[in-house]
């Protein structure tokens, strides 16, 4: 067997990411990506764009069916409706707490660094804010008037609600619903296999996504916003490596080193897609197969977290608020900053984990505290790169809370968590087991004979 096949998928994905960074930056630095050039038309906006988008579509394609089937299995697996309420309560509290800590830390770090002080207001400050839904609407929309519509739109909260209710109703029906539950279990297993199939092409897709993003990046802007970028990235790293890891250790006793080792794949997927939602299949696979959390917990906490938990995004909002307030010489005061914390936490509940949504949340926060919304235009140029980094922090937060909740419910298999190889996808090649194939065709023949 070739050595290539023995390389773990994580190594291949990291290689794809490294190559993507190199090629993307190379194209950018040598200014090969000028509008209309061969590199621009055929490579960056051609090959990289098509391969990257196809992959993101493939990930999104998995989300809704995976969440539905795994939640049905999860609810039926938990069996007890009270346990379900407990898991919901714990994860909601932890998601809100981590988001609040994230933004408070960001404000403290940014305020003590004094970023933006003495900077002139540049002309390019022009950003037109978009409306974020009010909380009352968010609450109403949790219940889908048409579940098929919610599924078609990929609206996570109503899909989660419908699937949980479906699972509970199956439990209430009892033995008559047995074949439906078995069907959902089989469908869940098939969807998990489909995640493996899609993940097997990840190294190439990650390369294309990252190369395209970096080739189109304004590197000059990075230099002019160096203060903002530096403070933001430091706050994000602090949250990931200190706050979340201390929380994981204190609340569950699980090893942060093992967590950081196994979460890398999820972080790279989040980084390259800039979408917590599109990363749900990979987060779910990692939390269950690599960390050993039971599906009954992860099926709920992972999609729930991808929607309502955005620690990295909250950090961006904290740093951006301080930065822009300083540029415009606005003193928000303690009350202003407390409002920022509250607004960011609330805004994270109603907005889905998709690229760029953080800016919409930010305009909502600015409107509330009276900061000029057009000021957001100042950070627009570097936001794509910052979005990639903060999404990696967002999904890490989802995985930390899922592990803590699973552990607190005695639904985390520590032997799996401690095993560095547990659940690792060994090779990029999808190998169809001959025995499994023979078994399936035999079963099909039996069905035909019966008919
Ligand atoms: N892209 C982020 C996510 O999907 C949200 C954001 O910060 O814009 O989690």
mmCIF file of C-alpha atoms in Angstrom, residues 243-391:
data_model
loop_
_atom_site.group_PDB
_atom_site.id
_atom_site.type_symbol
_atom_site.label_atom_id
_atom_site.label_comp_id
_atom_site.label_asym_id
_atom_site.label_seq_id
_atom_site.Cartn_x
_atom_site.Cartn_y
_atom_site.Cartn_z
ATOM 1 C CA UNK A 243 -10.761 30.254 28.934
ATOM 2 C CA UNK A 244 -12.229 27.241 27.119
ATOM 3 C CA UNK A 245 -9.479 24.838 28.193
ATOM 4 C CA UNK A 246 -9.703 25.889 31.862
ATOM 5 C CA UNK A 247 -13.484 25.479 31.677
ATOM 6 C CA UNK A 248 -13.119 22.013 30.103
ATOM 7 C CA UNK A 249 -10.638 20.882 32.774
ATOM 8 C CA UNK A 250 -12.533 22.364 35.730
ATOM 9 C CA UNK A 251 -16.031 21.351 34.632
ATOM 10 C CA UNK A 252 -15.245 17.841 33.354
ATOM 11 C CA UNK A 253 -11.678 16.874 34.279
ATOM 12 C CA UNK A 254 -11.049 15.980 30.601
ATOM 13 C CA UNK A 255 -7.581 16.598 29.153
ATOM 14 C CA UNK A 256 -7.281 19.901 27.230
ATOM 15 C CA UNK A 257 -4.229 18.535 25.356
ATOM 16 C CA UNK A 258 -6.247 15.638 23.946
ATOM 17 C CA UNK A 259 -9.087 18.006 23.110
ATOM 18 C CA UNK A 260 -6.803 20.335 21.176
ATOM 19 C CA UNK A 261 -5.241 17.422 19.309
ATOM 20 C CA UNK A 262 -8.555 15.927 18.193
ATOM 21 C CA UNK A 263 -10.360 19.177 17.435
ATOM 22 C CA UNK A 264 -7.871 20.269 14.748
ATOM 23 C CA UNK A 265 -9.848 18.793 11.868
ATOM 24 C CA UNK A 266 -13.010 20.570 12.955
ATOM 25 C CA UNK A 267 -11.107 23.847 13.286
ATOM 26 C CA UNK A 268 -9.626 23.545 9.789
ATOM 27 C CA UNK A 269 -13.083 22.859 8.311
ATOM 28 C CA UNK A 270 -14.490 25.875 10.159
ATOM 29 C CA UNK A 271 -11.535 28.020 9.126
ATOM 30 C CA UNK A 272 -11.843 27.165 5.451
ATOM 31 C CA UNK A 273 -15.651 27.374 5.200
ATOM 32 C CA UNK A 274 -16.144 30.261 7.717
ATOM 33 C CA UNK A 275 -19.412 28.571 8.651
ATOM 34 C CA UNK A 276 -20.258 26.801 11.910
ATOM 35 C CA UNK A 277 -23.396 25.454 10.257
ATOM 36 C CA UNK A 278 -21.573 23.821 7.348
ATOM 37 C CA UNK A 279 -19.115 22.344 9.871
ATOM 38 C CA UNK A 280 -21.896 20.605 11.896
ATOM 39 C CA UNK A 281 -21.338 17.164 10.272
ATOM 40 C CA UNK A 282 -17.612 17.228 11.102
ATOM 41 C CA UNK A 283 -18.163 18.586 14.636
ATOM 42 C CA UNK A 284 -20.799 15.930 15.264
ATOM 43 C CA UNK A 285 -18.556 13.153 13.977
ATOM 44 C CA UNK A 286 -15.619 14.342 16.075
ATOM 45 C CA UNK A 287 -17.611 14.817 19.283
ATOM 46 C CA UNK A 288 -19.202 11.357 19.036
ATOM 47 C CA UNK A 289 -16.552 9.163 17.403
ATOM 48 C CA UNK A 290 -13.348 10.898 18.568
ATOM 49 C CA UNK A 291 -14.363 12.276 21.990
ATOM 50 C CA UNK A 292 -16.716 9.416 22.847
ATOM 51 C CA UNK A 293 -19.783 11.554 23.623
ATOM 52 C CA UNK A 294 -23.053 9.695 23.247
ATOM 53 C CA UNK A 295 -25.183 10.606 20.232
ATOM 54 C CA UNK A 296 -28.110 11.317 22.587
ATOM 55 C CA UNK A 297 -26.216 14.396 23.824
ATOM 56 C CA UNK A 298 -24.174 15.447 20.780
ATOM 57 C CA UNK A 299 -27.126 15.246 18.375
ATOM 58 C CA UNK A 300 -28.652 18.107 20.339
ATOM 59 C CA UNK A 301 -25.722 20.132 21.683
ATOM 60 C CA UNK A 302 -23.755 20.370 18.399
ATOM 61 C CA UNK A 303 -26.430 21.840 16.058
ATOM 62 C CA UNK A 304 -27.792 23.914 18.961
ATOM 63 C CA UNK A 305 -24.303 25.321 19.593
ATOM 64 C CA UNK A 306 -23.657 26.014 15.895
ATOM 65 C CA UNK A 307 -26.719 28.256 15.966
ATOM 66 C CA UNK A 308 -26.686 29.959 19.352
ATOM 67 C CA UNK A 309 -23.055 29.805 20.469
ATOM 68 C CA UNK A 310 -20.570 32.193 18.900
ATOM 69 C CA UNK A 311 -17.694 32.946 21.235
ATOM 70 C CA UNK A 312 -15.332 34.030 18.459
ATOM 71 C CA UNK A 313 -17.940 36.282 16.906
ATOM 72 C CA UNK A 314 -18.669 37.860 20.290
ATOM 73 C CA UNK A 315 -14.937 38.540 20.705
ATOM 74 C CA UNK A 316 -14.849 40.282 17.324
ATOM 75 C CA UNK A 317 -17.788 42.423 18.414
ATOM 76 C CA UNK A 318 -16.077 43.401 21.666
ATOM 77 C CA UNK A 319 -12.809 44.346 19.968
ATOM 78 C CA UNK A 320 -14.543 46.128 17.065
ATOM 79 C CA UNK A 321 -16.719 48.148 19.452
ATOM 80 C CA UNK A 322 -13.726 49.404 21.428
ATOM 81 C CA UNK A 323 -11.724 50.055 18.231
ATOM 82 C CA UNK A 324 -14.435 52.063 16.495
ATOM 83 C CA UNK A 325 -15.535 53.872 19.673
ATOM 84 C CA UNK A 326 -11.913 54.998 20.105
ATOM 85 C CA UNK A 327 -11.617 56.155 16.490
ATOM 86 C CA UNK A 328 -14.817 58.188 16.747
ATOM 87 C CA UNK A 329 -13.874 59.409 20.230
ATOM 88 C CA UNK A 330 -17.031 58.033 21.808
ATOM 89 C CA UNK A 331 -16.908 57.141 25.488
ATOM 90 C CA UNK A 332 -19.341 54.278 25.982
ATOM 91 C CA UNK A 333 -18.827 54.024 29.745
ATOM 92 C CA UNK A 334 -19.522 50.928 31.849
ATOM 93 C CA UNK A 335 -23.270 50.996 31.069
ATOM 94 C CA UNK A 336 -22.528 51.145 27.327
ATOM 95 C CA UNK A 337 -20.181 48.165 27.500
ATOM 96 C CA UNK A 338 -22.655 46.163 29.589
ATOM 97 C CA UNK A 339 -25.246 46.844 26.885
ATOM 98 C CA UNK A 340 -22.749 45.622 24.277
ATOM 99 C CA UNK A 341 -22.272 42.365 26.233
ATOM 100 C CA UNK A 342 -26.012 41.810 26.607
ATOM 101 C CA UNK A 343 -26.785 42.654 22.982
ATOM 102 C CA UNK A 344 -24.045 40.379 21.618
ATOM 103 C CA UNK A 345 -25.208 37.445 23.705
ATOM 104 C CA UNK A 346 -28.818 37.959 22.604
ATOM 105 C CA UNK A 347 -27.838 38.532 18.965
ATOM 106 C CA UNK A 348 -25.917 35.247 18.896
ATOM 107 C CA UNK A 349 -29.120 33.320 19.698
ATOM 108 C CA UNK A 350 -31.047 34.460 16.670
ATOM 109 C CA UNK A 351 -28.362 34.382 14.003
ATOM 110 C CA UNK A 352 -27.193 31.275 12.183
ATOM 111 C CA UNK A 353 -23.529 30.271 11.926
ATOM 112 C CA UNK A 354 -22.918 31.317 8.335
ATOM 113 C CA UNK A 355 -20.140 33.434 6.801
ATOM 114 C CA UNK A 356 -20.165 37.123 7.626
ATOM 115 C CA UNK A 357 -23.142 37.052 9.969
ATOM 116 C CA UNK A 358 -20.977 38.609 12.695
ATOM 117 C CA UNK A 359 -21.072 41.952 10.892
ATOM 118 C CA UNK A 360 -24.869 41.962 10.873
ATOM 119 C CA UNK A 361 -24.830 41.291 14.608
ATOM 120 C CA UNK A 362 -22.314 44.086 15.032
ATOM 121 C CA UNK A 363 -24.565 46.625 13.308
ATOM 122 C CA UNK A 364 -27.342 45.642 15.721
ATOM 123 C CA UNK A 365 -25.008 46.219 18.683
ATOM 124 C CA UNK A 366 -23.807 49.575 17.298
ATOM 125 C CA UNK A 367 -27.362 50.768 16.733
ATOM 126 C CA UNK A 368 -28.163 49.953 20.353
ATOM 127 C CA UNK A 369 -25.238 51.852 21.881
ATOM 128 C CA UNK A 370 -25.297 54.705 19.367
ATOM 129 C CA UNK A 371 -22.006 54.036 17.564
ATOM 130 C CA UNK A 372 -21.902 55.055 13.869
ATOM 131 C CA UNK A 373 -22.825 51.964 11.834
ATOM 132 C CA UNK A 374 -20.810 53.178 8.837
ATOM 133 C CA UNK A 375 -17.726 52.744 11.070
ATOM 134 C CA UNK A 376 -18.035 48.989 10.446
ATOM 135 C CA UNK A 377 -16.798 49.764 6.917
ATOM 136 C CA UNK A 378 -13.339 50.300 8.440
ATOM 137 C CA UNK A 379 -12.916 46.649 9.376
ATOM 138 C CA UNK A 380 -14.723 45.206 6.362
ATOM 139 C CA UNK A 381 -11.559 44.569 4.336
ATOM 140 C CA UNK A 382 -10.058 42.171 6.871
ATOM 141 C CA UNK A 383 -13.318 40.615 7.993
ATOM 142 C CA UNK A 384 -13.207 37.541 5.755
ATOM 143 C CA UNK A 385 -9.909 36.400 7.285
ATOM 144 C CA UNK A 386 -11.088 37.294 10.791
ATOM 145 C CA UNK A 387 -14.336 35.393 10.084
ATOM 146 C CA UNK A 388 -12.329 32.264 9.244
ATOM 147 C CA UNK A 389 -10.376 32.493 12.510
ATOM 148 C CA UNK A 390 -13.355 33.318 14.731
ATOM 149 C CA UNK A 391 -15.441 30.490 13.213
#
